[in-house]
């Protein structure tokens, strides 16, 4: 976490999906300590959830101490509306095919979430794993959609790593990027040098 802050990163994700290799237990004192340290370092704390009720997400967010809630499953739009009405910033993962996709597909999958006030996180459809696939999106398709939707807030995810993040930014015009597996070695364990290299490449 200190590597994120020292290198100029601005957010961390706390993953509350029990099937993820990145899962952290919301009841564990260690998770609360992690959250407090992130807050002291000025990092935004994003809770990643899959198919939890709005009430449970809000309760975990308040207990652990989160700044935003990321919906990464098949949640209904009402979950976002409910969280927004409670004042929570919400990121919505829009899961897209690996190959090229039409801007119309992206529009169809995202319009209601944008209308509900969500920030979009564009990620590869990872099936039952939901996220953390390490696979990249078709960047030209992302760029084509983004050019027509300049007022929409979005973050690029999916297979981003130190070796490709600069190319991804240049290809898509992303102003914010997210990574999970791309800064790990071995899988599930964050690697300080890869975090530093990722942020340097993204911001440089
Ligand atoms: O990372 C996970 O294990 C995960 C599992 C279930 C839902 C979401 C998950 N991650 C959320 C993220 O925002 C990841 O950063 C995103 O999926 C990109 O992952 P990667 O391709 O490994 O960079």
mmCIF file of C-alpha atoms and ligand atoms in Angstrom:
data_model
loop_
_atom_site.group_PDB
_atom_site.id
_atom_site.type_symbol
_atom_site.label_atom_id
_atom_site.label_comp_id
_atom_site.label_asym_id
_atom_site.label_seq_id
_atom_site.Cartn_x
_atom_site.Cartn_y
_atom_site.Cartn_z
ATOM 1 C CA UNK A 1 0.000 0.000 0.000
ATOM 2 C CA UNK A 2 2.860 2.363 0.823
ATOM 3 C CA UNK A 3 4.257 1.597 -2.643
ATOM 4 C CA UNK A 4 0.969 2.794 -4.176
ATOM 5 C CA UNK A 5 1.065 6.031 -2.216
ATOM 6 C CA UNK A 6 4.810 6.693 -2.696
ATOM 7 C CA UNK A 7 4.573 6.126 -6.442
ATOM 8 C CA UNK A 8 1.627 8.498 -6.867
ATOM 9 C CA UNK A 9 -1.252 6.019 -7.080
ATOM 10 C CA UNK A 10 -4.556 7.257 -5.713
ATOM 11 C CA UNK A 11 -6.734 4.277 -4.843
ATOM 12 C CA UNK A 12 -6.715 0.718 -3.541
ATOM 13 C CA UNK A 13 -9.318 -2.001 -3.917
ATOM 14 C CA UNK A 14 -10.489 -4.165 -1.045
ATOM 15 C CA UNK A 15 -12.028 -7.294 -2.540
ATOM 16 C CA UNK A 16 -15.006 -8.734 -0.655
ATOM 17 C CA UNK A 17 -15.844 -11.502 -3.141
ATOM 18 C CA UNK A 18 -15.192 -14.735 -1.174
ATOM 19 C CA UNK A 19 -14.199 -16.721 -4.283
ATOM 20 C CA UNK A 20 -11.456 -14.288 -5.234
ATOM 21 C CA UNK A 21 -7.796 -14.980 -4.522
ATOM 22 C CA UNK A 22 -7.774 -11.322 -3.413
ATOM 23 C CA UNK A 23 -10.571 -11.708 -0.848
ATOM 24 C CA UNK A 24 -10.273 -9.849 2.428
ATOM 25 C CA UNK A 25 -12.582 -10.692 5.323
ATOM 26 C CA UNK A 26 -14.711 -7.658 6.240
ATOM 27 C CA UNK A 27 -14.906 -8.915 9.846
ATOM 28 C CA UNK A 28 -11.155 -9.225 10.287
ATOM 29 C CA UNK A 29 -9.385 -6.540 12.355
ATOM 30 C CA UNK A 30 -6.574 -6.717 9.752
ATOM 31 C CA UNK A 31 -8.963 -5.420 7.092
ATOM 32 C CA UNK A 32 -9.937 -2.481 9.299
ATOM 33 C CA UNK A 33 -6.253 -1.716 9.894
ATOM 34 C CA UNK A 34 -5.588 -1.843 6.140
ATOM 35 C CA UNK A 35 -8.420 0.572 5.529
ATOM 36 C CA UNK A 36 -7.223 2.991 8.237
ATOM 37 C CA UNK A 37 -3.680 2.978 6.844
ATOM 38 C CA UNK A 38 -4.964 3.663 3.326
ATOM 39 C CA UNK A 39 -6.991 6.557 4.684
ATOM 40 C CA UNK A 40 -3.979 7.985 6.537
ATOM 41 C CA UNK A 41 -1.989 7.787 3.300
ATOM 42 C CA UNK A 42 -4.729 9.669 1.442
ATOM 43 C CA UNK A 43 -5.687 6.723 -0.758
ATOM 44 C CA UNK A 44 -9.257 6.214 -1.919
ATOM 45 C CA UNK A 45 -10.611 2.914 -0.572
ATOM 46 C CA UNK A 46 -12.806 1.089 -3.066
ATOM 47 C CA UNK A 47 -14.727 -1.983 -1.883
ATOM 48 C CA UNK A 48 -15.181 -4.601 -4.625
ATOM 49 C CA UNK A 49 -18.408 -6.596 -4.291
ATOM 50 C CA UNK A 50 -20.114 -9.347 -6.273
ATOM 51 C CA UNK A 51 -23.851 -9.879 -5.949
ATOM 52 C CA UNK A 52 -24.300 -8.630 -2.392
ATOM 53 C CA UNK A 53 -27.365 -6.719 -1.261
ATOM 54 C CA UNK A 54 -27.131 -2.927 -1.072
ATOM 55 C CA UNK A 55 -27.756 -3.111 2.671
ATOM 56 C CA UNK A 56 -24.868 -5.527 3.255
ATOM 57 C CA UNK A 57 -22.501 -3.491 1.048
ATOM 58 C CA UNK A 58 -23.397 -0.286 2.877
ATOM 59 C CA UNK A 59 -22.948 -1.987 6.258
ATOM 60 C CA UNK A 60 -19.498 -3.339 5.281
ATOM 61 C CA UNK A 61 -18.520 0.028 3.802
ATOM 62 C CA UNK A 62 -19.396 1.779 7.049
ATOM 63 C CA UNK A 63 -17.735 -0.829 9.293
ATOM 64 C CA UNK A 64 -14.502 -1.292 7.349
ATOM 65 C CA UNK A 65 -14.301 2.327 6.217
ATOM 66 C CA UNK A 66 -14.676 2.647 2.458
ATOM 67 C CA UNK A 67 -14.881 5.650 0.159
ATOM 68 C CA UNK A 68 -16.611 4.005 -2.798
ATOM 69 C CA UNK A 69 -18.382 0.795 -3.728
ATOM 70 C CA UNK A 70 -17.598 -1.191 -6.878
ATOM 71 C CA UNK A 71 -20.357 -3.445 -8.212
ATOM 72 C CA UNK A 72 -18.628 -6.242 -10.110
ATOM 73 C CA UNK A 73 -21.313 -8.893 -10.382
ATOM 74 C CA UNK A 74 -24.804 -9.062 -11.854
ATOM 75 C CA UNK A 75 -26.360 -6.586 -9.465
ATOM 76 C CA UNK A 76 -29.644 -4.944 -10.422
ATOM 77 C CA UNK A 77 -29.699 -1.223 -11.118
ATOM 78 C CA UNK A 78 -31.745 -0.787 -7.917
ATOM 79 C CA UNK A 79 -28.641 -1.670 -5.880
ATOM 80 C CA UNK A 80 -26.792 1.272 -7.381
ATOM 81 C CA UNK A 81 -29.790 3.569 -6.929
ATOM 82 C CA UNK A 82 -30.117 2.535 -3.316
ATOM 83 C CA UNK A 83 -26.396 3.012 -2.569
ATOM 84 C CA UNK A 84 -26.402 6.378 -4.356
ATOM 85 C CA UNK A 85 -29.406 7.490 -2.294
ATOM 86 C CA UNK A 86 -27.406 6.611 0.849
ATOM 87 C CA UNK A 87 -24.635 8.874 -0.469
ATOM 88 C CA UNK A 88 -22.146 6.213 -1.602
ATOM 89 C CA UNK A 89 -20.094 6.826 -4.740
ATOM 90 C CA UNK A 90 -20.617 3.756 -6.960
ATOM 91 C CA UNK A 91 -18.387 2.266 -9.662
ATOM 92 C CA UNK A 92 -20.107 -0.157 -12.017
ATOM 93 C CA UNK A 93 -18.067 -2.817 -13.807
ATOM 94 C CA UNK A 94 -19.193 -3.091 -17.419
ATOM 95 C CA UNK A 95 -18.051 -6.504 -18.577
ATOM 96 C CA UNK A 96 -17.215 -6.669 -22.235
ATOM 97 C CA UNK A 97 -16.156 -9.365 -24.691
ATOM 98 C CA UNK A 98 -12.441 -9.797 -25.352
ATOM 99 C CA UNK A 99 -12.756 -9.255 -29.076
ATOM 100 C CA UNK A 100 -13.969 -6.083 -30.749
ATOM 101 C CA UNK A 101 -17.368 -4.772 -29.684
ATOM 102 C CA UNK A 102 -19.717 -2.177 -31.087
ATOM 103 C CA UNK A 103 -20.170 1.172 -29.332
ATOM 104 C CA UNK A 104 -23.895 0.327 -29.317
ATOM 105 C CA UNK A 105 -23.255 -2.709 -27.087
ATOM 106 C CA UNK A 106 -21.326 -0.599 -24.626
ATOM 107 C CA UNK A 107 -24.072 2.017 -24.692
ATOM 108 C CA UNK A 108 -26.742 -0.632 -24.095
ATOM 109 C CA UNK A 109 -24.841 -2.095 -21.111
ATOM 110 C CA UNK A 110 -23.902 1.199 -19.518
ATOM 111 C CA UNK A 111 -26.640 3.819 -20.127
ATOM 112 C CA UNK A 112 -28.796 3.006 -17.095
ATOM 113 C CA UNK A 113 -25.766 2.940 -14.779
ATOM 114 C CA UNK A 114 -24.578 6.314 -16.037
ATOM 115 C CA UNK A 115 -28.089 7.689 -15.515
ATOM 116 C CA UNK A 116 -27.977 6.335 -11.940
ATOM 117 C CA UNK A 117 -24.813 8.351 -11.318
ATOM 118 C CA UNK A 118 -22.251 5.533 -11.465
ATOM 119 C CA UNK A 119 -18.652 5.809 -12.644
ATOM 120 C CA UNK A 120 -17.943 3.013 -15.148
ATOM 121 C CA UNK A 121 -15.138 0.465 -14.896
ATOM 122 C CA UNK A 122 -14.587 -1.204 -18.261
ATOM 123 C CA UNK A 123 -13.389 -4.769 -17.765
ATOM 124 C CA UNK A 124 -13.206 -8.089 -19.603
ATOM 125 C CA UNK A 125 -16.068 -10.485 -19.011
ATOM 126 C CA UNK A 126 -14.442 -13.083 -16.748
ATOM 127 C CA UNK A 127 -17.495 -15.353 -16.475
ATOM 128 C CA UNK A 128 -18.050 -16.871 -13.036
ATOM 129 C CA UNK A 129 -14.745 -15.402 -11.757
ATOM 130 C CA UNK A 130 -16.323 -11.970 -12.406
ATOM 131 C CA UNK A 131 -13.001 -10.081 -12.477
ATOM 132 C CA UNK A 132 -9.243 -10.260 -12.159
ATOM 133 C CA UNK A 133 -8.899 -12.183 -15.437
ATOM 134 C CA UNK A 134 -5.596 -10.653 -16.569
ATOM 135 C CA UNK A 135 -7.060 -10.414 -20.076
ATOM 136 C CA UNK A 136 -7.189 -7.203 -22.102
ATOM 137 C CA UNK A 137 -10.097 -5.513 -23.827
ATOM 138 C CA UNK A 138 -10.065 -4.522 -27.482
ATOM 139 C CA UNK A 139 -8.680 -1.009 -27.008
ATOM 140 C CA UNK A 140 -9.776 0.386 -30.399
ATOM 141 C CA UNK A 141 -13.382 -0.561 -29.513
ATOM 142 C CA UNK A 142 -13.045 1.235 -26.177
ATOM 143 C CA UNK A 143 -11.638 4.312 -27.953
ATOM 144 C CA UNK A 144 -14.485 4.342 -30.476
ATOM 145 C CA UNK A 145 -17.096 4.300 -27.694
ATOM 146 C CA UNK A 146 -15.239 6.850 -25.561
ATOM 147 C CA UNK A 147 -14.977 9.382 -28.377
ATOM 148 C CA UNK A 148 -18.753 9.606 -28.514
ATOM 149 C CA UNK A 149 -19.223 9.719 -24.709
ATOM 150 C CA UNK A 150 -16.847 12.375 -23.461
ATOM 151 C CA UNK A 151 -19.034 13.391 -20.531
ATOM 152 C CA UNK A 152 -19.089 9.868 -19.040
ATOM 153 C CA UNK A 153 -16.621 9.064 -16.243
ATOM 154 C CA UNK A 154 -14.854 5.768 -16.839
ATOM 155 C CA UNK A 155 -11.789 3.763 -15.861
ATOM 156 C CA UNK A 156 -10.003 1.195 -18.008
ATOM 157 C CA UNK A 157 -9.324 -2.246 -16.511
ATOM 158 C CA UNK A 158 -8.555 -5.704 -17.841
ATOM 159 C CA UNK A 159 -5.076 -7.180 -18.113
ATOM 160 C CA UNK A 160 -3.231 -3.929 -17.493
ATOM 161 C CA UNK A 161 0.379 -4.289 -16.364
ATOM 162 C CA UNK A 162 3.589 -2.233 -16.379
ATOM 163 C CA UNK A 163 4.425 -3.566 -19.836
ATOM 164 C CA UNK A 164 1.199 -2.433 -21.552
ATOM 165 C CA UNK A 165 -0.475 0.293 -19.509
ATOM 166 C CA UNK A 166 1.080 3.213 -21.419
ATOM 167 C CA UNK A 167 -0.001 1.711 -24.764
ATOM 168 C CA UNK A 168 -3.488 1.118 -23.352
ATOM 169 C CA UNK A 169 -3.803 4.754 -22.260
ATOM 170 C CA UNK A 170 -2.599 6.028 -25.622
ATOM 171 C CA UNK A 171 -4.900 3.686 -27.524
ATOM 172 C CA UNK A 172 -8.057 4.416 -25.532
ATOM 173 C CA UNK A 173 -7.621 7.914 -24.091
ATOM 174 C CA UNK A 174 -8.276 6.568 -20.583
ATOM 175 C CA UNK A 175 -7.674 9.096 -17.834
ATOM 176 C CA UNK A 176 -7.764 6.474 -15.094
ATOM 177 C CA UNK A 177 -6.669 2.846 -15.044
ATOM 178 C CA UNK A 178 -7.088 -0.101 -12.721
ATOM 179 C CA UNK A 179 -5.131 -3.306 -12.284
ATOM 180 C CA UNK A 180 -5.179 -6.418 -10.130
ATOM 181 C CA UNK A 181 -3.198 -9.389 -11.478
ATOM 182 C CA UNK A 182 -0.822 -7.223 -13.509
ATOM 183 C CA UNK A 183 1.046 -6.053 -10.405
ATOM 184 C CA UNK A 184 1.180 -9.427 -8.665
ATOM 185 C CA UNK A 185 3.950 -12.008 -8.395
ATOM 186 C CA UNK A 186 2.994 -14.715 -7.609
ATOM 187 C CA UNK A 187 -0.726 -14.531 -8.421
ATOM 188 C CA UNK A 188 -2.684 -12.989 -5.572
ATOM 189 C CA UNK A 189 0.368 -11.363 -3.969
ATOM 190 C CA UNK A 190 1.055 -7.710 -4.769
ATOM 191 C CA UNK A 191 4.603 -7.021 -5.911
ATOM 192 C CA UNK A 192 6.040 -3.672 -4.858
ATOM 193 C CA UNK A 193 8.356 -3.258 -7.848
ATOM 194 C CA UNK A 194 5.542 -4.047 -10.284
ATOM 195 C CA UNK A 195 3.263 -1.532 -8.535
ATOM 196 C CA UNK A 196 5.939 1.155 -8.856
ATOM 197 C CA UNK A 197 6.603 0.279 -12.498
ATOM 198 C CA UNK A 198 2.875 0.298 -13.275
ATOM 199 C CA UNK A 199 2.273 3.730 -11.787
ATOM 200 C CA UNK A 200 5.420 5.151 -13.399
ATOM 201 C CA UNK A 201 4.331 3.860 -16.808
ATOM 202 C CA UNK A 202 0.753 5.078 -16.327
ATOM 203 C CA UNK A 203 1.682 8.556 -15.154
ATOM 204 C CA UNK A 204 4.932 9.086 -17.083
HETATM 205 O O1 LIG B 1 -9.663 -9.282 -8.911
HETATM 206 C C1 LIG B 1 -10.496 -10.137 -8.615
HETATM 207 O O2 LIG B 1 -10.165 -11.250 -8.160
HETATM 208 C C2 LIG B 1 -11.948 -9.861 -8.805
HETATM 209 C C3 LIG B 1 -12.852 -10.888 -8.570
HETATM 210 C C4 LIG B 1 -14.203 -10.653 -8.703
HETATM 211 C C5 LIG B 1 -14.671 -9.403 -9.063
HETATM 212 C C6 LIG B 1 -13.774 -8.374 -9.291
HETATM 213 C C7 LIG B 1 -12.424 -8.588 -9.176
HETATM 214 N N1 LIG B 1 -11.512 -7.583 -9.429
HETATM 215 C C8 LIG B 1 -11.947 -6.270 -9.677
HETATM 216 C C9 LIG B 1 -11.070 -5.366 -10.397
HETATM 217 O O3 LIG B 1 -11.396 -4.189 -10.452
HETATM 218 C C10 LIG B 1 -9.841 -5.826 -11.163
HETATM 219 O O4 LIG B 1 -8.857 -4.858 -11.005
HETATM 220 C C11 LIG B 1 -10.252 -5.955 -12.630
HETATM 221 O O5 LIG B 1 -11.121 -7.047 -12.755
HETATM 222 C C12 LIG B 1 -9.014 -6.177 -13.541
HETATM 223 O O6 LIG B 1 -8.317 -7.303 -13.142
HETATM 224 P P1 LIG B 1 -6.973 -7.714 -13.932
HETATM 225 O O7 LIG B 1 -7.358 -8.108 -15.309
HETATM 226 O O8 LIG B 1 -6.394 -8.842 -13.158
HETATM 227 O O9 LIG B 1 -6.067 -6.518 -13.915
#
